[in-house]
PDB file of C-alpha atoms in Angstrom:
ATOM      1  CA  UNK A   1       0.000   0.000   0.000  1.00 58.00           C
ATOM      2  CA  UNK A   2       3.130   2.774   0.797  1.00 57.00           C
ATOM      3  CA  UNK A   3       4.143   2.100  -2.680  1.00 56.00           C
ATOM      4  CA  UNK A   4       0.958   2.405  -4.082  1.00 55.00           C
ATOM      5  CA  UNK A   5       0.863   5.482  -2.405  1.00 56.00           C
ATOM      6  CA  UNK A   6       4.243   7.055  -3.403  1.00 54.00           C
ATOM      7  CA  UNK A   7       3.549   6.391  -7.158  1.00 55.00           C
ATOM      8  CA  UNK A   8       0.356   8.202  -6.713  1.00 55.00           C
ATOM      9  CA  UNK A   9       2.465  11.724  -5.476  1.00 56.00           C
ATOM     10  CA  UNK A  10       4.640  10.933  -7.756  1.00 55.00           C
ATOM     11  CA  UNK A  11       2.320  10.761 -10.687  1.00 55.00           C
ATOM     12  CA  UNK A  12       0.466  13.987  -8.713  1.00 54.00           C
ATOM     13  CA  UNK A  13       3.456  15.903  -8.573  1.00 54.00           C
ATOM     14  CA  UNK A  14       4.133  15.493 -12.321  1.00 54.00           C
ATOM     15  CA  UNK A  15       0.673  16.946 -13.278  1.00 57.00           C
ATOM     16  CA  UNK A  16       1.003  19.804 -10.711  1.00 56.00           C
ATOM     17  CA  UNK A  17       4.581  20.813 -12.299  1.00 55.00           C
ATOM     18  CA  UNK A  18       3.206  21.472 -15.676  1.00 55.00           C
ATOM     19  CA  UNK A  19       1.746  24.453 -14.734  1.00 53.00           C
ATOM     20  CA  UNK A  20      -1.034  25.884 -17.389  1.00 51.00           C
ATOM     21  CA  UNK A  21       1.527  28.221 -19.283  1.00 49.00           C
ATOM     22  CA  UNK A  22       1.741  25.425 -21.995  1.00 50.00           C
ATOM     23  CA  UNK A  23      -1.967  25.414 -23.099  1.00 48.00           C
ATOM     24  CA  UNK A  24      -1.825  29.379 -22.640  1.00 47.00           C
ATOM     25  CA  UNK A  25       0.597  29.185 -25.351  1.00 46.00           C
ATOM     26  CA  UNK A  26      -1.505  27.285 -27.504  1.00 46.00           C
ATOM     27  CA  UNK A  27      -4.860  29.289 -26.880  1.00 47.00           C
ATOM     28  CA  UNK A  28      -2.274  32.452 -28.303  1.00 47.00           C
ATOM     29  CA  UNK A  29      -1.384  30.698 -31.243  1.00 47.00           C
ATOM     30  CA  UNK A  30      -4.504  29.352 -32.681  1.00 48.00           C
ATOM     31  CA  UNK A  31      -6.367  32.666 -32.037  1.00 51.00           C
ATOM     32  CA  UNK A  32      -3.321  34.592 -34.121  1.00 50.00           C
ATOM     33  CA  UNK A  33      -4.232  31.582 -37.019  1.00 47.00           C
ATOM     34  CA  UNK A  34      -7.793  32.031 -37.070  1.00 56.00           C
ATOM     35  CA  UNK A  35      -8.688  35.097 -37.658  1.00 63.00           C
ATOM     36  CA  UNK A  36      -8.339  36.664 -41.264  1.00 76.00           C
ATOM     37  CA  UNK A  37      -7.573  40.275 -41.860  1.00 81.00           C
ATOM     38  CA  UNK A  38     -10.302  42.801 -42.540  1.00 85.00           C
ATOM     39  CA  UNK A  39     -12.490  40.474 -40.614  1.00 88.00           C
ATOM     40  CA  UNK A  40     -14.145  42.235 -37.084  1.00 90.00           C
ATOM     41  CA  UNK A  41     -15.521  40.987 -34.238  1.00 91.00           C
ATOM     42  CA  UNK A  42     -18.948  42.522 -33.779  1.00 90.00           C
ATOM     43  CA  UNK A  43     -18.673  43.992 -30.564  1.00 90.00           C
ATOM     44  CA  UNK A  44     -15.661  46.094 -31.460  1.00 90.00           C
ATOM     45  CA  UNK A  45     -17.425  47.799 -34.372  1.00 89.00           C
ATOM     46  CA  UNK A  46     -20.322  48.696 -31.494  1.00 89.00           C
ATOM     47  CA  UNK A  47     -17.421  50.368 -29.478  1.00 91.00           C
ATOM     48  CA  UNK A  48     -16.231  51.834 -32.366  1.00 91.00           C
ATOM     49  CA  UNK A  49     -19.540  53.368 -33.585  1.00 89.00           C
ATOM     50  CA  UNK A  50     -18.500  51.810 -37.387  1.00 89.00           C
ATOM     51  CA  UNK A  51     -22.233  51.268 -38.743  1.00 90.00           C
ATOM     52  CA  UNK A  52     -23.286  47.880 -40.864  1.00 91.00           C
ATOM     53  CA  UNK A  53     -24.291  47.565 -44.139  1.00 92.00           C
ATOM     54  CA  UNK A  54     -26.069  44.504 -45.016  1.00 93.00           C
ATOM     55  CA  UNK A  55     -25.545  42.915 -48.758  1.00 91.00           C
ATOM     56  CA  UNK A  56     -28.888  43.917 -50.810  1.00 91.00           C
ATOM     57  CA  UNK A  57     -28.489  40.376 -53.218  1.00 90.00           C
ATOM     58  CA  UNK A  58     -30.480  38.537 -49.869  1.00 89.00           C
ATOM     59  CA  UNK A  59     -33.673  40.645 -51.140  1.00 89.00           C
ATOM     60  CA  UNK A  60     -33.739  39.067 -54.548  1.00 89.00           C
ATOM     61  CA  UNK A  61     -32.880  35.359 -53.627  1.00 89.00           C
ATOM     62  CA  UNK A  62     -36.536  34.774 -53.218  1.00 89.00           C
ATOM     63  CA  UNK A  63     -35.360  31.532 -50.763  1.00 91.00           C
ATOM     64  CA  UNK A  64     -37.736  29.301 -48.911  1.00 90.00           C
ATOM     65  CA  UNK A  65     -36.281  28.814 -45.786  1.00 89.00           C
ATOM     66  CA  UNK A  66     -36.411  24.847 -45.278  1.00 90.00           C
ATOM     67  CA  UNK A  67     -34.888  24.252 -48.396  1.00 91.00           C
ATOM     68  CA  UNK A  68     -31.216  23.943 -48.700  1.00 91.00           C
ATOM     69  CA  UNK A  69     -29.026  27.032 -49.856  1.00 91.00           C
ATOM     70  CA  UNK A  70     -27.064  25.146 -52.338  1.00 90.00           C
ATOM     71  CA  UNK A  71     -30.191  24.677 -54.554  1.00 90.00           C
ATOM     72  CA  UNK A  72     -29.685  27.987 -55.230  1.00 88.00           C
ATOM     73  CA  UNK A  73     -28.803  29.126 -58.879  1.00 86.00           C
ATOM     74  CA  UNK A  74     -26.607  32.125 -58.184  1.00 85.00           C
ATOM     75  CA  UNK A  75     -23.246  30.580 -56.065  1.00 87.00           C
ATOM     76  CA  UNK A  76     -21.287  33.993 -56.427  1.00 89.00           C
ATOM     77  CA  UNK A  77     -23.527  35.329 -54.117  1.00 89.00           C
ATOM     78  CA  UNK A  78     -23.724  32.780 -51.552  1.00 91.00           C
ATOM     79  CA  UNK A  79     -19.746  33.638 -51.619  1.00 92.00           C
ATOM     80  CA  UNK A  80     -20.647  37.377 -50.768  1.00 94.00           C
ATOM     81  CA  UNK A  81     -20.309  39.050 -46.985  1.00 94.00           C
ATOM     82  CA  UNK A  82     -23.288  39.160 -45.402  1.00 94.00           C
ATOM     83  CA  UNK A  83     -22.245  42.814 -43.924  1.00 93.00           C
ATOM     84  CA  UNK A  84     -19.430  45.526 -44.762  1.00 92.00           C
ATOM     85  CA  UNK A  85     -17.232  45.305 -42.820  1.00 93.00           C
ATOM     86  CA  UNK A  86     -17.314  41.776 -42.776  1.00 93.00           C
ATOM     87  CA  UNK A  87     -17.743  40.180 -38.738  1.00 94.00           C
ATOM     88  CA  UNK A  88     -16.784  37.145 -37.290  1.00 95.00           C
ATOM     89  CA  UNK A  89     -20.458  35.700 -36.172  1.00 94.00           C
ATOM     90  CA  UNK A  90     -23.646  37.841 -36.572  1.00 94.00           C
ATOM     91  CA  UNK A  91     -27.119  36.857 -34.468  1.00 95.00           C
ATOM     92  CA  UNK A  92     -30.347  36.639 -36.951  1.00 95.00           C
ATOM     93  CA  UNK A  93     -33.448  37.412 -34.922  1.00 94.00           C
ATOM     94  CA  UNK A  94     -36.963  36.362 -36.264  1.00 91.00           C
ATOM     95  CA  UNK A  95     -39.725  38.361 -35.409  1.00 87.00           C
ATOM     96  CA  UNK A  96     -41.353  35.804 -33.458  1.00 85.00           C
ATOM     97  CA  UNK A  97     -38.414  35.924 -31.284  1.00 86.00           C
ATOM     98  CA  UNK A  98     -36.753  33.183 -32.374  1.00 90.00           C
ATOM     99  CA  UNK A  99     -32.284  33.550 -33.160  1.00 94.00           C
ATOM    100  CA  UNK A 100     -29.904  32.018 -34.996  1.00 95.00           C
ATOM    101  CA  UNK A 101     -26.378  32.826 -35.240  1.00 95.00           C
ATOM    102  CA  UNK A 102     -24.054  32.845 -38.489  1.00 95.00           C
ATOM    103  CA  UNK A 103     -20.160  32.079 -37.478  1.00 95.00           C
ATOM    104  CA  UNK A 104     -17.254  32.100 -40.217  1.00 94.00           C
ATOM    105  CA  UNK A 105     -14.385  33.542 -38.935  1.00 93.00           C
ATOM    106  CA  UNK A 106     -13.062  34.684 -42.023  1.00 94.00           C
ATOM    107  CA  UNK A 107     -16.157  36.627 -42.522  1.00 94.00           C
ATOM    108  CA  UNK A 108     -19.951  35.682 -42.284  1.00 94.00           C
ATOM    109  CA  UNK A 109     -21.032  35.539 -45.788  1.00 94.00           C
ATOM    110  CA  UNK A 110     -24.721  34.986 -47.175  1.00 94.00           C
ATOM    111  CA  UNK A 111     -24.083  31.588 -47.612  1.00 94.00           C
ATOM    112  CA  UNK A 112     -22.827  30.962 -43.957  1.00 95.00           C
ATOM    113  CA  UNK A 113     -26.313  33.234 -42.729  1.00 94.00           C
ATOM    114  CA  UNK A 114     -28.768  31.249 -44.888  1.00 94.00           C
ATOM    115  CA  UNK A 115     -26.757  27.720 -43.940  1.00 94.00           C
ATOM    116  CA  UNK A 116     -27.712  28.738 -40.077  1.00 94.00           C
ATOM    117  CA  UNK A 117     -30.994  29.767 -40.605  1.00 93.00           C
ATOM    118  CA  UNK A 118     -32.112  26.289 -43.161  1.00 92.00           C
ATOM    119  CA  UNK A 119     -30.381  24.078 -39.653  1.00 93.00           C
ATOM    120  CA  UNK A 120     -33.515  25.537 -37.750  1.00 91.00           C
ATOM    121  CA  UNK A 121     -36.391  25.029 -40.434  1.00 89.00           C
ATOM    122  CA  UNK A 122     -35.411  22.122 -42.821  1.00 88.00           C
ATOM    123  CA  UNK A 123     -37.603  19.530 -40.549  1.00 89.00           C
ATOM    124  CA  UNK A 124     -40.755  21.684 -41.404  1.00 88.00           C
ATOM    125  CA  UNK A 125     -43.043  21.484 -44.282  1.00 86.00           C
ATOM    126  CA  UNK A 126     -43.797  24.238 -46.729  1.00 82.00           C
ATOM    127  CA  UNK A 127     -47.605  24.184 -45.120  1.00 85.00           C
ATOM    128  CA  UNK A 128     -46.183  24.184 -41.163  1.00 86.00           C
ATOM    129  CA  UNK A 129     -44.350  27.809 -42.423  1.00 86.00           C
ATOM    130  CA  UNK A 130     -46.222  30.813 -42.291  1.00 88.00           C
ATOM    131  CA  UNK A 131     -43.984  33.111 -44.272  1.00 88.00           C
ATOM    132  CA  UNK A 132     -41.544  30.586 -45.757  1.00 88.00           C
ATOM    133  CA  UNK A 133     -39.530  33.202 -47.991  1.00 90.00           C
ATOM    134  CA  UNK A 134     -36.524  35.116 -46.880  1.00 92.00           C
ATOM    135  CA  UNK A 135     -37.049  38.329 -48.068  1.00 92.00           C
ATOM    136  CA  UNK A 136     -34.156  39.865 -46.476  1.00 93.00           C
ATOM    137  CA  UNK A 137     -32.249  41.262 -43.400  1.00 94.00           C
ATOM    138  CA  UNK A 138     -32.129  44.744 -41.845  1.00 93.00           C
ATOM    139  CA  UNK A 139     -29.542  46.099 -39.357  1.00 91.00           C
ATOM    140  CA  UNK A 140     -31.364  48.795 -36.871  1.00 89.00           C
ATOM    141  CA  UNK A 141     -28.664  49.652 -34.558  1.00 86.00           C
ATOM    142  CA  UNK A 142     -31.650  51.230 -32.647  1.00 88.00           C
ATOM    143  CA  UNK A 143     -32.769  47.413 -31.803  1.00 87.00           C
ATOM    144  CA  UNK A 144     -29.440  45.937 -31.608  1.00 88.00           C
ATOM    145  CA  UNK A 145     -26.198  46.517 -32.915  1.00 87.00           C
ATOM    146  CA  UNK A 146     -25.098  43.065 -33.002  1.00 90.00           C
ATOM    147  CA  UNK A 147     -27.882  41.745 -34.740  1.00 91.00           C
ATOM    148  CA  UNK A 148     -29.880  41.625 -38.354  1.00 94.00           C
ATOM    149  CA  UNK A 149     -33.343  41.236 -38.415  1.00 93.00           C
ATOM    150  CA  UNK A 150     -34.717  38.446 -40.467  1.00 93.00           C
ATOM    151  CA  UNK A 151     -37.469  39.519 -43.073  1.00 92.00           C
ATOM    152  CA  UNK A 152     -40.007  36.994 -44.660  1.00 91.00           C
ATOM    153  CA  UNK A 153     -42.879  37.453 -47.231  1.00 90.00           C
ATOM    154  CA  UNK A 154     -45.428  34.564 -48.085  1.00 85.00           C
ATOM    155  CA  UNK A 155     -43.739  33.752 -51.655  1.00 79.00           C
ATOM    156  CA  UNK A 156     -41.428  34.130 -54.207  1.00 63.00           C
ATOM    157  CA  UNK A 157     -41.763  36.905 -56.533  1.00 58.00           C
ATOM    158  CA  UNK A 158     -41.089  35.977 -60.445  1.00 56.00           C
ATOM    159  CA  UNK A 159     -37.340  37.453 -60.968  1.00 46.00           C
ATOM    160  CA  UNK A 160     -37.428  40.714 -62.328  1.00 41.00           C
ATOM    161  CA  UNK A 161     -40.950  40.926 -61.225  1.00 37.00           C
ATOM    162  CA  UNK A 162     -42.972  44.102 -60.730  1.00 36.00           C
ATOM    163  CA  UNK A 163     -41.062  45.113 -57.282  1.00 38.00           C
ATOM    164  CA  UNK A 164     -38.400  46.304 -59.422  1.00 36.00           C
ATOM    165  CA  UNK A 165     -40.730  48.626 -61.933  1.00 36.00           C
ATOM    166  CA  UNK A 166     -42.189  49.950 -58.600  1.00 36.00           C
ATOM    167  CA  UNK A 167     -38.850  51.357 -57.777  1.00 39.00           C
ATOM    168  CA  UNK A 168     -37.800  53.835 -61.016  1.00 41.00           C
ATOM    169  CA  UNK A 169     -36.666  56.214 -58.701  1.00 41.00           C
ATOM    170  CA  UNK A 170     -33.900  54.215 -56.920  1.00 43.00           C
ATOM    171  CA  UNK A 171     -30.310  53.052 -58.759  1.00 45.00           C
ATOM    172  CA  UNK A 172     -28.508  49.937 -57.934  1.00 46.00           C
ATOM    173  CA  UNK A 173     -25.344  51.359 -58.726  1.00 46.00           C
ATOM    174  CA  UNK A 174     -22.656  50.444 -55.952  1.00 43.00           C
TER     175      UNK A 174
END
């Protein structure tokens, strides 16, 4: 039994000498790796007072939310940021109250914000969802700075439908 015991303080005594300074080190390295430049966390831009902009290609997608984004036709803009400046992870409220949060840390694009919110309604059938179109996302930094609010419509306008004619007034020019 004492030399059960010894081996035991000796095995102790080994795991209480490595101190926690090696795993620091590694928690400093990967963060360094991770993150891409240009890319911000959230919260910093709401200390800074730097305002949002949220990509206006998410109003013309015209996509049902339980379906999957990569039926979509149009890849180059699922490969767009969701926001300028791009951010790290951005929280997409519903106006029923439910969120969802969009993570890439080299920048959230649409694709990463539309995978996030099809995780939370592909189980449901078109019927079970009242406004099953995304018709976009709004940033009021009244409401919440880091957050977009989710916009839905009933259905899918025809592309180039009559929303655009509406609209002579307004240019698209960026």
């Amino acid at each position: 039994m004492s030399a059960e015991t010894s081996d035991l303080t000796k095995v102790d005594s080994a795991i209480s000498g490595l101190s926690s300074s090696p795993v620091e080190e590694k928690k400093g390295h990967r963060r360094a790796s991770s993150s891409a430049a240009g890319v911000y966390n959230i919260n910093d831009l709401e200390k800074e007072g730097k305002e949002l902009l949220v990509a206006k290609e998410t109003q013309k997608l015209n996509w049902k939310l339980n379906t999957s984004p990569a039926t979509l036709d149009d890849k180059e803009t699922l490969k767009k940021f969701l926001t300028t400046p791009p951010v790290k992870k951005i929280d997409l409220h519903f106006p029923l109250g439910l969120e969802v949060t969009a993570r890439n840390l080299k920048g959230v694009t649409i694709k990463d914000a539309l995978d996030a919110i099809h995780k939370q309604f592909k189980k449901k059938a078109d019927d079970e969802l009242e406004l099953p179109v995304l018709a976009g996302f709004e940033w009021d930094k009244e409401e919440s700075w880091t957050r977009l609010v989710v916009h839905q419509k009933k259905e899918g306008a025809p592309s180039g439908g009559s929303k655009k004619k509406k609209n002579k007034g307004e240019t698209f020019d960026d």
